[in-house]
mmCIF file of C-alpha atoms and ligand atoms in Angstrom:
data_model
loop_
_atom_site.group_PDB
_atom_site.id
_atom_site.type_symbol
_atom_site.label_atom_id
_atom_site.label_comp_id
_atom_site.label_asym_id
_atom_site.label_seq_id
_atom_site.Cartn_x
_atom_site.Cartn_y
_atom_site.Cartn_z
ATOM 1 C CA UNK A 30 -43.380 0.912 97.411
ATOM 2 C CA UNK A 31 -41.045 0.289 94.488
ATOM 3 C CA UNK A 32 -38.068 -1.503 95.064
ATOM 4 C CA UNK A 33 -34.286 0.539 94.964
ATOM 5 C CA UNK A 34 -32.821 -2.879 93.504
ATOM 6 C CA UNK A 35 -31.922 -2.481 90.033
ATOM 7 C CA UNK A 36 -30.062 -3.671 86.889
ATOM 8 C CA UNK A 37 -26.874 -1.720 86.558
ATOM 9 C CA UNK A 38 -26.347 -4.272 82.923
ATOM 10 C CA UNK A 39 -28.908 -5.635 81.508
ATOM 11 C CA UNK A 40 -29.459 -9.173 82.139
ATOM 12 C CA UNK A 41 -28.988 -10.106 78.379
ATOM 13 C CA UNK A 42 -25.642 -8.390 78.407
ATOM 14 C CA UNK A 43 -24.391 -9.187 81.909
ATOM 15 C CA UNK A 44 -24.920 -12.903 81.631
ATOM 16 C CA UNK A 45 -24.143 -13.357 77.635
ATOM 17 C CA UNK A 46 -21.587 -15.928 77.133
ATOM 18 C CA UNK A 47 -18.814 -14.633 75.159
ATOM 19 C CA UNK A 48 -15.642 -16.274 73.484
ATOM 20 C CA UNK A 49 -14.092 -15.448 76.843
ATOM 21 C CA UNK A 50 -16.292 -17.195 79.439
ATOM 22 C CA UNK A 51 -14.299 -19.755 81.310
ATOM 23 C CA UNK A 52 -16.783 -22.112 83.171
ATOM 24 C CA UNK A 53 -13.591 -23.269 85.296
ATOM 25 C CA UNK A 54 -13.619 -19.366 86.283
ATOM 26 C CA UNK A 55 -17.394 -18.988 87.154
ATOM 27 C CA UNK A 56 -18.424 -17.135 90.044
ATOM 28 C CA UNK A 57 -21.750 -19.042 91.275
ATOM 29 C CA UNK A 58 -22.377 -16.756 94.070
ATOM 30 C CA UNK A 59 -22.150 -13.734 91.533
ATOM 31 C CA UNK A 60 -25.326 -11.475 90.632
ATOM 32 C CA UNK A 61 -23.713 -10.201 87.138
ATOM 33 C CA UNK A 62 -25.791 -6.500 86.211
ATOM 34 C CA UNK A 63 -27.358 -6.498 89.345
ATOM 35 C CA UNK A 64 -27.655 -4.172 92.616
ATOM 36 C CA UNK A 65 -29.065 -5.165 95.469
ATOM 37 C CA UNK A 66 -29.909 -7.784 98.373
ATOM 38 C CA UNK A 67 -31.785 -10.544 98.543
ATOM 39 C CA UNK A 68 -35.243 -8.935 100.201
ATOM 40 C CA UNK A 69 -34.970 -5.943 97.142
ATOM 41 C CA UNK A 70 -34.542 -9.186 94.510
ATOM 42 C CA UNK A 71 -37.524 -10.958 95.892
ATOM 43 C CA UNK A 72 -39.467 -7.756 95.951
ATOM 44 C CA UNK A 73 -38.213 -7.144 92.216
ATOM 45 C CA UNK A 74 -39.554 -10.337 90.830
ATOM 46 C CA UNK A 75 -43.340 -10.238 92.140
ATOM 47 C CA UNK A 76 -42.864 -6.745 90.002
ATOM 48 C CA UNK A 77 -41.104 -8.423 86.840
ATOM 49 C CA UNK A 78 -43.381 -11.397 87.167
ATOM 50 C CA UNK A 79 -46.496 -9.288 86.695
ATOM 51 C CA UNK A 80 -44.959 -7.563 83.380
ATOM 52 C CA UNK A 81 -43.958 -11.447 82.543
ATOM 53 C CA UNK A 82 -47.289 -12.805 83.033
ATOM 54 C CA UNK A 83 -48.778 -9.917 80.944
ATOM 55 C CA UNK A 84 -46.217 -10.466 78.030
ATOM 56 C CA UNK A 85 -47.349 -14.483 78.138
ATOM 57 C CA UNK A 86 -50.999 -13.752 77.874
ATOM 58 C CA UNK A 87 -50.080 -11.508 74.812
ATOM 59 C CA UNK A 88 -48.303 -14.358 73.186
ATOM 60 C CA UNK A 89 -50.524 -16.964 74.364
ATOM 61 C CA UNK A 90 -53.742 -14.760 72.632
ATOM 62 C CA UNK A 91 -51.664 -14.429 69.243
ATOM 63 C CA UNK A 92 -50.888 -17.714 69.496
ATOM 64 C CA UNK A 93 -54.965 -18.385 69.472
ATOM 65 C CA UNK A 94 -55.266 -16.052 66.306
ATOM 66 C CA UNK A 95 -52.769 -17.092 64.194
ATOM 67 C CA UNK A 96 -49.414 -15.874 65.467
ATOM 68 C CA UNK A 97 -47.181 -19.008 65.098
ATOM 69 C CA UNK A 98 -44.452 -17.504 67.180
ATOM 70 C CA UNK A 99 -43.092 -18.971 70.615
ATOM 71 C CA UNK A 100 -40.846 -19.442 73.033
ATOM 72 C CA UNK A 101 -38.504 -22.047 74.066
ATOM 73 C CA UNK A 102 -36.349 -21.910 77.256
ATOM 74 C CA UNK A 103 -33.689 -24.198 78.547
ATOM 75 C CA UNK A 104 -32.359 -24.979 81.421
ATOM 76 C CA UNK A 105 -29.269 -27.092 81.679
ATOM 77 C CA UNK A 106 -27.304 -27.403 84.796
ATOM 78 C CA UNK A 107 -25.437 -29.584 87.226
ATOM 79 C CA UNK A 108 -28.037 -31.695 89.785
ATOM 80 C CA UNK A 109 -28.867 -29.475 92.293
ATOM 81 C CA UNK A 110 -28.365 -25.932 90.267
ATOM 82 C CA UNK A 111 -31.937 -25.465 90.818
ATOM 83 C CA UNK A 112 -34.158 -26.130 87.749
ATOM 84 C CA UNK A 113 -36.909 -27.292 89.134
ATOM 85 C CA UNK A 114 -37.434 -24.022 91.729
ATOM 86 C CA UNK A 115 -36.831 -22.126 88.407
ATOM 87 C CA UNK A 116 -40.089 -23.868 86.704
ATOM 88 C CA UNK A 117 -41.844 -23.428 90.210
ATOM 89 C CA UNK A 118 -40.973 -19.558 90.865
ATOM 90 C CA UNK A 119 -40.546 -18.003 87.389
ATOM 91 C CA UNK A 120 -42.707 -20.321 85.168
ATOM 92 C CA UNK A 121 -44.894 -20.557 87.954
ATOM 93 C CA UNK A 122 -45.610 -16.865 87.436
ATOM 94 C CA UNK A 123 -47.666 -17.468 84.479
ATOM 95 C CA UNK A 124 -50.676 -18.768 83.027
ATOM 96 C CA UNK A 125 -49.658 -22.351 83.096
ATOM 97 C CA UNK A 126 -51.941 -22.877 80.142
ATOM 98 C CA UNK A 127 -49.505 -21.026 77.807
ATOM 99 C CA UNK A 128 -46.628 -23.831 79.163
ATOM 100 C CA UNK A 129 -45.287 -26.731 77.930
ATOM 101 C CA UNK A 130 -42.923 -28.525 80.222
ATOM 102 C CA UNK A 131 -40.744 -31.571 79.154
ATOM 103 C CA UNK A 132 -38.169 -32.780 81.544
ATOM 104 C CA UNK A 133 -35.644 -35.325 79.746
ATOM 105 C CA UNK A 134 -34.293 -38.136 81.787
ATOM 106 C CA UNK A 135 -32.316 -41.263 80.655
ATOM 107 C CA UNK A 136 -33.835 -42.066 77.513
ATOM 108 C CA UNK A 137 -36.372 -44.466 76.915
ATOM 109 C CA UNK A 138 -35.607 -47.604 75.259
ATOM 110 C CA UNK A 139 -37.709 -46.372 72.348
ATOM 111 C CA UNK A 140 -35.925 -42.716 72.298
ATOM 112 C CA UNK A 141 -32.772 -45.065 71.943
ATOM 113 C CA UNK A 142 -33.841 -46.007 68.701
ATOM 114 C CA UNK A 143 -34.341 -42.867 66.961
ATOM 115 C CA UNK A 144 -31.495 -39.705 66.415
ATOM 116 C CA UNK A 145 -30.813 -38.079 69.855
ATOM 117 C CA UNK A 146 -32.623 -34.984 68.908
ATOM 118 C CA UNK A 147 -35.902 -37.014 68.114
ATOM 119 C CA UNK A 148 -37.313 -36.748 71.197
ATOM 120 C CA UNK A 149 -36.580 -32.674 71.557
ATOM 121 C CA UNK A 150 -38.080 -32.398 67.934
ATOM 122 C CA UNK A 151 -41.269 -33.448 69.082
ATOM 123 C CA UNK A 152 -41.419 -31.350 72.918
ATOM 124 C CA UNK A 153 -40.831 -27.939 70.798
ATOM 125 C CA UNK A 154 -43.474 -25.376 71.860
ATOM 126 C CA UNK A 155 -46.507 -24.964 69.780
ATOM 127 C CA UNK A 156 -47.583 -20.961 68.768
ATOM 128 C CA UNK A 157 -48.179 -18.944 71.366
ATOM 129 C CA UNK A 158 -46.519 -21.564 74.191
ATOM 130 C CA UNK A 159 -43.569 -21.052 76.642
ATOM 131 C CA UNK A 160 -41.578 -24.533 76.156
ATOM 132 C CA UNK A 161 -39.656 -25.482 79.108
ATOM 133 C CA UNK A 162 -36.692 -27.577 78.987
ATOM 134 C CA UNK A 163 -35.541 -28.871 82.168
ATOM 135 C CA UNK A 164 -32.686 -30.801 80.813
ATOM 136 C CA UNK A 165 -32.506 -30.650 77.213
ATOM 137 C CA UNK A 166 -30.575 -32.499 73.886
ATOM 138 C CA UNK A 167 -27.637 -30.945 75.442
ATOM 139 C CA UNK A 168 -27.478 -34.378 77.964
ATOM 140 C CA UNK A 169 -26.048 -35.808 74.298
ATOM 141 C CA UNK A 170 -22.920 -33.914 74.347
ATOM 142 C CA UNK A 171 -22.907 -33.564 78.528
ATOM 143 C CA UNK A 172 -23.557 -36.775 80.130
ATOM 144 C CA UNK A 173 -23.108 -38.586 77.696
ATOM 145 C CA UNK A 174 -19.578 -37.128 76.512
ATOM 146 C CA UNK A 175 -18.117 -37.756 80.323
ATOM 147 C CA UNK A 176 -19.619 -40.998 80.831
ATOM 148 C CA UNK A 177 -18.344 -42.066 77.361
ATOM 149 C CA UNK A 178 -21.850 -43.511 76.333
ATOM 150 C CA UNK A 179 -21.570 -43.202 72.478
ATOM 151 C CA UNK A 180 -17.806 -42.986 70.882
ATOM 152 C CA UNK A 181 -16.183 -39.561 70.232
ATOM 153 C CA UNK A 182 -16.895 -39.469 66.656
ATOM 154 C CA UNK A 183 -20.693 -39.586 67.650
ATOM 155 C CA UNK A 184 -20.961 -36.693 70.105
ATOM 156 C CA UNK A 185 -17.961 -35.104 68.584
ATOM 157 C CA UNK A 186 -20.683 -34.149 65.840
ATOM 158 C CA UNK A 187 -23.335 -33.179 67.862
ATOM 159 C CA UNK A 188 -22.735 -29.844 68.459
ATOM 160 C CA UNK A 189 -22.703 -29.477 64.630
ATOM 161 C CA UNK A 190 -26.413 -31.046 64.610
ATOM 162 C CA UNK A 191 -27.094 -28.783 67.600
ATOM 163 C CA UNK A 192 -26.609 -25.889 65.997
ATOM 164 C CA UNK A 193 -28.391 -26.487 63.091
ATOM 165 C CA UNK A 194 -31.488 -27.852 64.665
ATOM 166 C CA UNK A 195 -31.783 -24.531 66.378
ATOM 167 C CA UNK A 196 -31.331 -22.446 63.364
ATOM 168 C CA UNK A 197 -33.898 -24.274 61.929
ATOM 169 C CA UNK A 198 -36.055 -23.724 65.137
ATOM 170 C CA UNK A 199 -35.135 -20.308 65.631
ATOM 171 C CA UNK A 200 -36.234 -19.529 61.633
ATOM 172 C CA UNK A 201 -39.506 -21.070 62.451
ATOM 173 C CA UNK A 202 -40.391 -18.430 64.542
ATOM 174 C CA UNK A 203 -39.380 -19.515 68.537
ATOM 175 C CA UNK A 204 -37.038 -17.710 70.383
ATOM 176 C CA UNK A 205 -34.622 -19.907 72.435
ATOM 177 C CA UNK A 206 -33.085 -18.817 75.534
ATOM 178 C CA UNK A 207 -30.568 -21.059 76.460
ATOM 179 C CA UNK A 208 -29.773 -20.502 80.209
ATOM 180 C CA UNK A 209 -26.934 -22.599 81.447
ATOM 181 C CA UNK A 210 -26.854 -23.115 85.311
ATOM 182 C CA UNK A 211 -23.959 -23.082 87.783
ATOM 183 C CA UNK A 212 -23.867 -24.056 91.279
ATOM 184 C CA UNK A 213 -20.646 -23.933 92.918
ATOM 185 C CA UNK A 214 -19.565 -27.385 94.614
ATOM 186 C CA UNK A 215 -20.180 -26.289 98.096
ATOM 187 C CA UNK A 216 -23.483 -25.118 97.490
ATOM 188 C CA UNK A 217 -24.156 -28.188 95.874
ATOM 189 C CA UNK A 218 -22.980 -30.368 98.914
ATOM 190 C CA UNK A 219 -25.086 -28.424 101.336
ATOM 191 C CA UNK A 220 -28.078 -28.755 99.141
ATOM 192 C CA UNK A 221 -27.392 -32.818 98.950
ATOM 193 C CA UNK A 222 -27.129 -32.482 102.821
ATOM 194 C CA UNK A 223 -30.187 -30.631 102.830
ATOM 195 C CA UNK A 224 -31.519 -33.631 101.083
ATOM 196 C CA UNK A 225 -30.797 -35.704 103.963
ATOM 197 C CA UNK A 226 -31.956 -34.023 106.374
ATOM 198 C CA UNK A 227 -35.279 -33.500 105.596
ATOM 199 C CA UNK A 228 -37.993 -35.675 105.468
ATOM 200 C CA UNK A 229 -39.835 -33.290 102.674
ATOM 201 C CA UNK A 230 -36.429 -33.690 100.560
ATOM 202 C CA UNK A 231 -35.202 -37.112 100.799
ATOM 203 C CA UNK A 232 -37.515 -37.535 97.031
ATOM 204 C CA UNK A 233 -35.121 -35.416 95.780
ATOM 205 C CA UNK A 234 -31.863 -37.257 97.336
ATOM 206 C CA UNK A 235 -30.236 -39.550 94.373
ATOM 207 C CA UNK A 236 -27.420 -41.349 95.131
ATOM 208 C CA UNK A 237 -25.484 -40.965 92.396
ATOM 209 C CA UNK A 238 -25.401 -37.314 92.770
ATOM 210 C CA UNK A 239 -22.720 -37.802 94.998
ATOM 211 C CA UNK A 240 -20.829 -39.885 92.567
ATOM 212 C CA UNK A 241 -21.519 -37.232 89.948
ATOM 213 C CA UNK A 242 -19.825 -34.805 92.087
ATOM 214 C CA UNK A 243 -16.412 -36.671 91.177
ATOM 215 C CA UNK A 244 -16.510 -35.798 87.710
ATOM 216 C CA UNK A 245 -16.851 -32.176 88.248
ATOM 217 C CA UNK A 246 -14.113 -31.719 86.011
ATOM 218 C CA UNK A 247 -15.040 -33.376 83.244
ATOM 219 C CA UNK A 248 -18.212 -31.344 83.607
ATOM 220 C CA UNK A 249 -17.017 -28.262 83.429
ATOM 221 C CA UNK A 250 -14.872 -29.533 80.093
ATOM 222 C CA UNK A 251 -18.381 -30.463 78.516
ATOM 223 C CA UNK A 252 -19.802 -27.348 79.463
ATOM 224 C CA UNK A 253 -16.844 -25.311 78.180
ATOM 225 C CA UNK A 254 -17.468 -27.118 74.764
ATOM 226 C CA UNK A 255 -20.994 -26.092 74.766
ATOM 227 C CA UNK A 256 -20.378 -23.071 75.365
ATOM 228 C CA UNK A 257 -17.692 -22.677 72.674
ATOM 229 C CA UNK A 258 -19.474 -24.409 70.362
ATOM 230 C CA UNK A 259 -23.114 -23.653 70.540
ATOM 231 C CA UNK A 260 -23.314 -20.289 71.392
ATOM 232 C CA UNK A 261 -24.604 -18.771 68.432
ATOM 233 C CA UNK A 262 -26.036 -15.320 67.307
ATOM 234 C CA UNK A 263 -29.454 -17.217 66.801
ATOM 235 C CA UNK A 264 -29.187 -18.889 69.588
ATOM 236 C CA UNK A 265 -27.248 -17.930 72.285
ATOM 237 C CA UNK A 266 -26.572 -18.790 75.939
ATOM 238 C CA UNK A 267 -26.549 -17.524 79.221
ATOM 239 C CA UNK A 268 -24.642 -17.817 81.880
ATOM 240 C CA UNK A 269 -26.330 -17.961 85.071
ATOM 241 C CA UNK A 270 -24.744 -17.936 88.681
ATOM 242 C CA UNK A 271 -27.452 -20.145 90.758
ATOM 243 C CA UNK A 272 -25.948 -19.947 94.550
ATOM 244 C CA UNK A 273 -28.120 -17.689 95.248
ATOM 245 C CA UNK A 274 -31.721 -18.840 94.032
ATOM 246 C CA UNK A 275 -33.497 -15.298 94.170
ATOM 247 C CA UNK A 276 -30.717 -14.061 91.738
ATOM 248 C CA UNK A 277 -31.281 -16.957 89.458
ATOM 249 C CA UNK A 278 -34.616 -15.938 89.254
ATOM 250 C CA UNK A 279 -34.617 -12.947 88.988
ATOM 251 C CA UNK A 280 -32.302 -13.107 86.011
ATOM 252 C CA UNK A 281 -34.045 -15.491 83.801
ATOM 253 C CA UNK A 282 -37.087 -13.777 84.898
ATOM 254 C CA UNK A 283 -35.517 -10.850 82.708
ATOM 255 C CA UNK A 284 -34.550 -12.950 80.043
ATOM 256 C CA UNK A 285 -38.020 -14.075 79.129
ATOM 257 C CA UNK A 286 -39.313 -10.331 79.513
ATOM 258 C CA UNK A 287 -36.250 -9.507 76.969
ATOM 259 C CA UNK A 288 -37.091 -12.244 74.657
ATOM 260 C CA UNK A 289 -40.674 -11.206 74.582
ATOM 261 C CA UNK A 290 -40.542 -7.779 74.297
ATOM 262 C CA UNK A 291 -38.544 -8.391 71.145
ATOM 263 C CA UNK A 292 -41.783 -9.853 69.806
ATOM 264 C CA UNK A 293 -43.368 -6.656 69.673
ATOM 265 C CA UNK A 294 -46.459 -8.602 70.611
ATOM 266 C CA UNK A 295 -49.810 -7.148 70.175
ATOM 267 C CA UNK A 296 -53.250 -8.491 70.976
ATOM 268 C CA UNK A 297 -54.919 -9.757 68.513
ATOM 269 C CA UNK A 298 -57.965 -7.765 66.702
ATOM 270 C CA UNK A 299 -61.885 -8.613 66.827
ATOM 271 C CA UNK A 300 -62.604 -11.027 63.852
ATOM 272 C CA UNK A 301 -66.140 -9.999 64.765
ATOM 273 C CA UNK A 302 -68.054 -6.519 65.191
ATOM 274 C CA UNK A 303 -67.432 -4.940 67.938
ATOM 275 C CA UNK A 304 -70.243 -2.342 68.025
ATOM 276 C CA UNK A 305 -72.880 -5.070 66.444
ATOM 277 C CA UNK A 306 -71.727 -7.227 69.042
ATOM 278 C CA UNK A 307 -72.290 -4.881 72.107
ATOM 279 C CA UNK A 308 -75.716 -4.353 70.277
ATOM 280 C CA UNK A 309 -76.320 -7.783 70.808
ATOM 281 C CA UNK A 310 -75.353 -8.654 74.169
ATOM 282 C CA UNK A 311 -77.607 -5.642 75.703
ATOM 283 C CA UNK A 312 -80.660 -7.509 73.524
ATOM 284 C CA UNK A 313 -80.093 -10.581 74.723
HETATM 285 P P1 LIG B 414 -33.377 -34.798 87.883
HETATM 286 O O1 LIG B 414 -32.071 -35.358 88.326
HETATM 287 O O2 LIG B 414 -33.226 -33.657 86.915
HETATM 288 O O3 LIG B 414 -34.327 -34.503 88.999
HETATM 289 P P2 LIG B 414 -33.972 -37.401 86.876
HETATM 290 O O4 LIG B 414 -33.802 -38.052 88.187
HETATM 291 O O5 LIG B 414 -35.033 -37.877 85.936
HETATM 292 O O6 LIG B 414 -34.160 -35.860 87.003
HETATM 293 O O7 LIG B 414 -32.557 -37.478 86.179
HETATM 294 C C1 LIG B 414 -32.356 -37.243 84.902
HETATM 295 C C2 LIG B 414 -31.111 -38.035 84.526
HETATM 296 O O8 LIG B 414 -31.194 -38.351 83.164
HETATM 297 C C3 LIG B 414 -29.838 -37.244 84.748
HETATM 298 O O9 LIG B 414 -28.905 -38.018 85.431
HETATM 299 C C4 LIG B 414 -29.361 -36.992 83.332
HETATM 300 O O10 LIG B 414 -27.980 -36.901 83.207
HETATM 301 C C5 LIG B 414 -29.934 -38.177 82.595
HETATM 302 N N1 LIG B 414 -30.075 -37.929 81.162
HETATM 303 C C6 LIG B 414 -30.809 -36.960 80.568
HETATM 304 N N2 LIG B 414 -30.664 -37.014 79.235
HETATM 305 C C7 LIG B 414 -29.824 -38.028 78.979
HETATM 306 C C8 LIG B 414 -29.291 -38.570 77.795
HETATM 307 N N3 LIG B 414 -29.592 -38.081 76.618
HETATM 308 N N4 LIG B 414 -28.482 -39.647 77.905
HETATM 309 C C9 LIG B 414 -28.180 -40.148 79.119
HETATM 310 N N5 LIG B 414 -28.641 -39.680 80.287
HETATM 311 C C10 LIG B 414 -29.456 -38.631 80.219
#
């Protein structure tokens, strides 16, 4: 039985970040474009995910024949927001051999030594790949900006570089869907309790989350800048509500179905004879 939960917006127009989001004003509990509870959204994704997965394998064959295109998603967010559930319930829909995930952590001593956005250049997706970015060169105007770790006039012109970089990307042929990731603070503190609580979670339990939590305002400062800054026609970002996971899901489910379906994908022809080939085979 088909599901009565539906999109009442579009997820690309519901969650679009516009010149008026306010991240101070963000509802993480919201489900922007959407009607319906939590049993019709889980129902709704198995559906989506099966339209995903066929969209990959479309890519994922033109990427095998010559189609250079490709697709790069991001996911930024505050620790706990849940980007690692997103790689394991939507990415995890699809052909994991049409993935390439890169998470980006403190950089290496040797990533110190190059330009911030060395170590991104070199993670793109090839043709025919989903990239995932869990975390992303945005760290070098986030973390970095609140924790002061390069002066002012260094990330100060970062967002410039940012937005260039992804012109350039986005010209090359991959589609990047930027999906910024909000959990509210008491979510988050229940999920960091969670942590502690459970023998199957304490991995996940970092200390300094908790310290994090302090600077929430300076957070949501940096992430106001990104948003004002690097939300671009080319590239622009989403706003995603994350309290409540099956939501999150569900939307950037749709956003990956959007960005592929823009592709117009088609699978790619026989190089060989189709007819001689079925010939062939019943010889053989
Ligand atoms: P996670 O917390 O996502 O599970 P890690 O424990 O590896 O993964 O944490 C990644 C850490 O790396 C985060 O605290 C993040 O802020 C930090 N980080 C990522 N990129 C940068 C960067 N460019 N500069 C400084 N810190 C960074």
């Amino acid at each position: 039985m088909r599901t009565m939960a539906t999109w009442t917006t579009s997820a690309t127009l519901a969650l679009r970040a516009d010149a008026t989001t306010r991240v101070a004003d963000i509802d993480a509990r919201a489900k922007p474009g959407f009607h319906g509870r939590k049993s019709d959204g889980k129902q709704l994704l198995g559906e989506r995910g099966e339209v995903l997965a066929a969209l990959q394998e479309k890519l994922y064959a033109g990427g095998r024949s010559g189609d250079h295109r490709s697709i790069l998603l991001v996911l930024q967010g505050m620790d706990t927001a849940g980007k690692g559930g997103m790689v394991r319930h939507v990415i995890g829909m699809v052909d994991p051999q049409g993935v390439s995930h890169t998470a980006f952590g403190v950089p290496t001593d040797e990533e110190k030594r190059h330009p911030f956005l060395w170590r991104i250049e070199k993670a793109l997706p090839a043709a025919g790949q989903i990239g995932v970015f869990d975390r992303s060169h945005y760290e070098d105007v986030l973390v970095v900006r609140v924790h002061d770790l390069v002066p002012q006039e260094v990330w100060e012109q970062r967002y410039d570089e940012i937005n260039e970089f992804e012109k350039r990307v986005v010209e090359s042929g991959t589609t990047i869907v930027k999906v910024a990731m909000f959990v509210s603070l008491d979510e988050q503190k229940a999920r960091l309790a969670e942590r502690l609580e459970r023998e199957d979670k304490y991995w996940k339990y970092n200390p300094a989350d908790v310290t994090e939590r302090s600077y929430w305002p300076k957070y949501q400062e940096a992430y106001q800048a990104v948003l004002d800054r690097t939300d671009t026609e080319l590239a622009p970002w989403y706003v995603v509500p994350c309290d409540r996971k099956w939501f999150a899901h569900l939307a950037v489910t749709e956003l990956l179905i959007d960005a592929l379906e823009k592709f117009d994908l088609s699978w790619p022809p026989p190089d060989f004879d189709v007819e001689v080939e079925k010939k062939r085979l019943a010889q053989a």
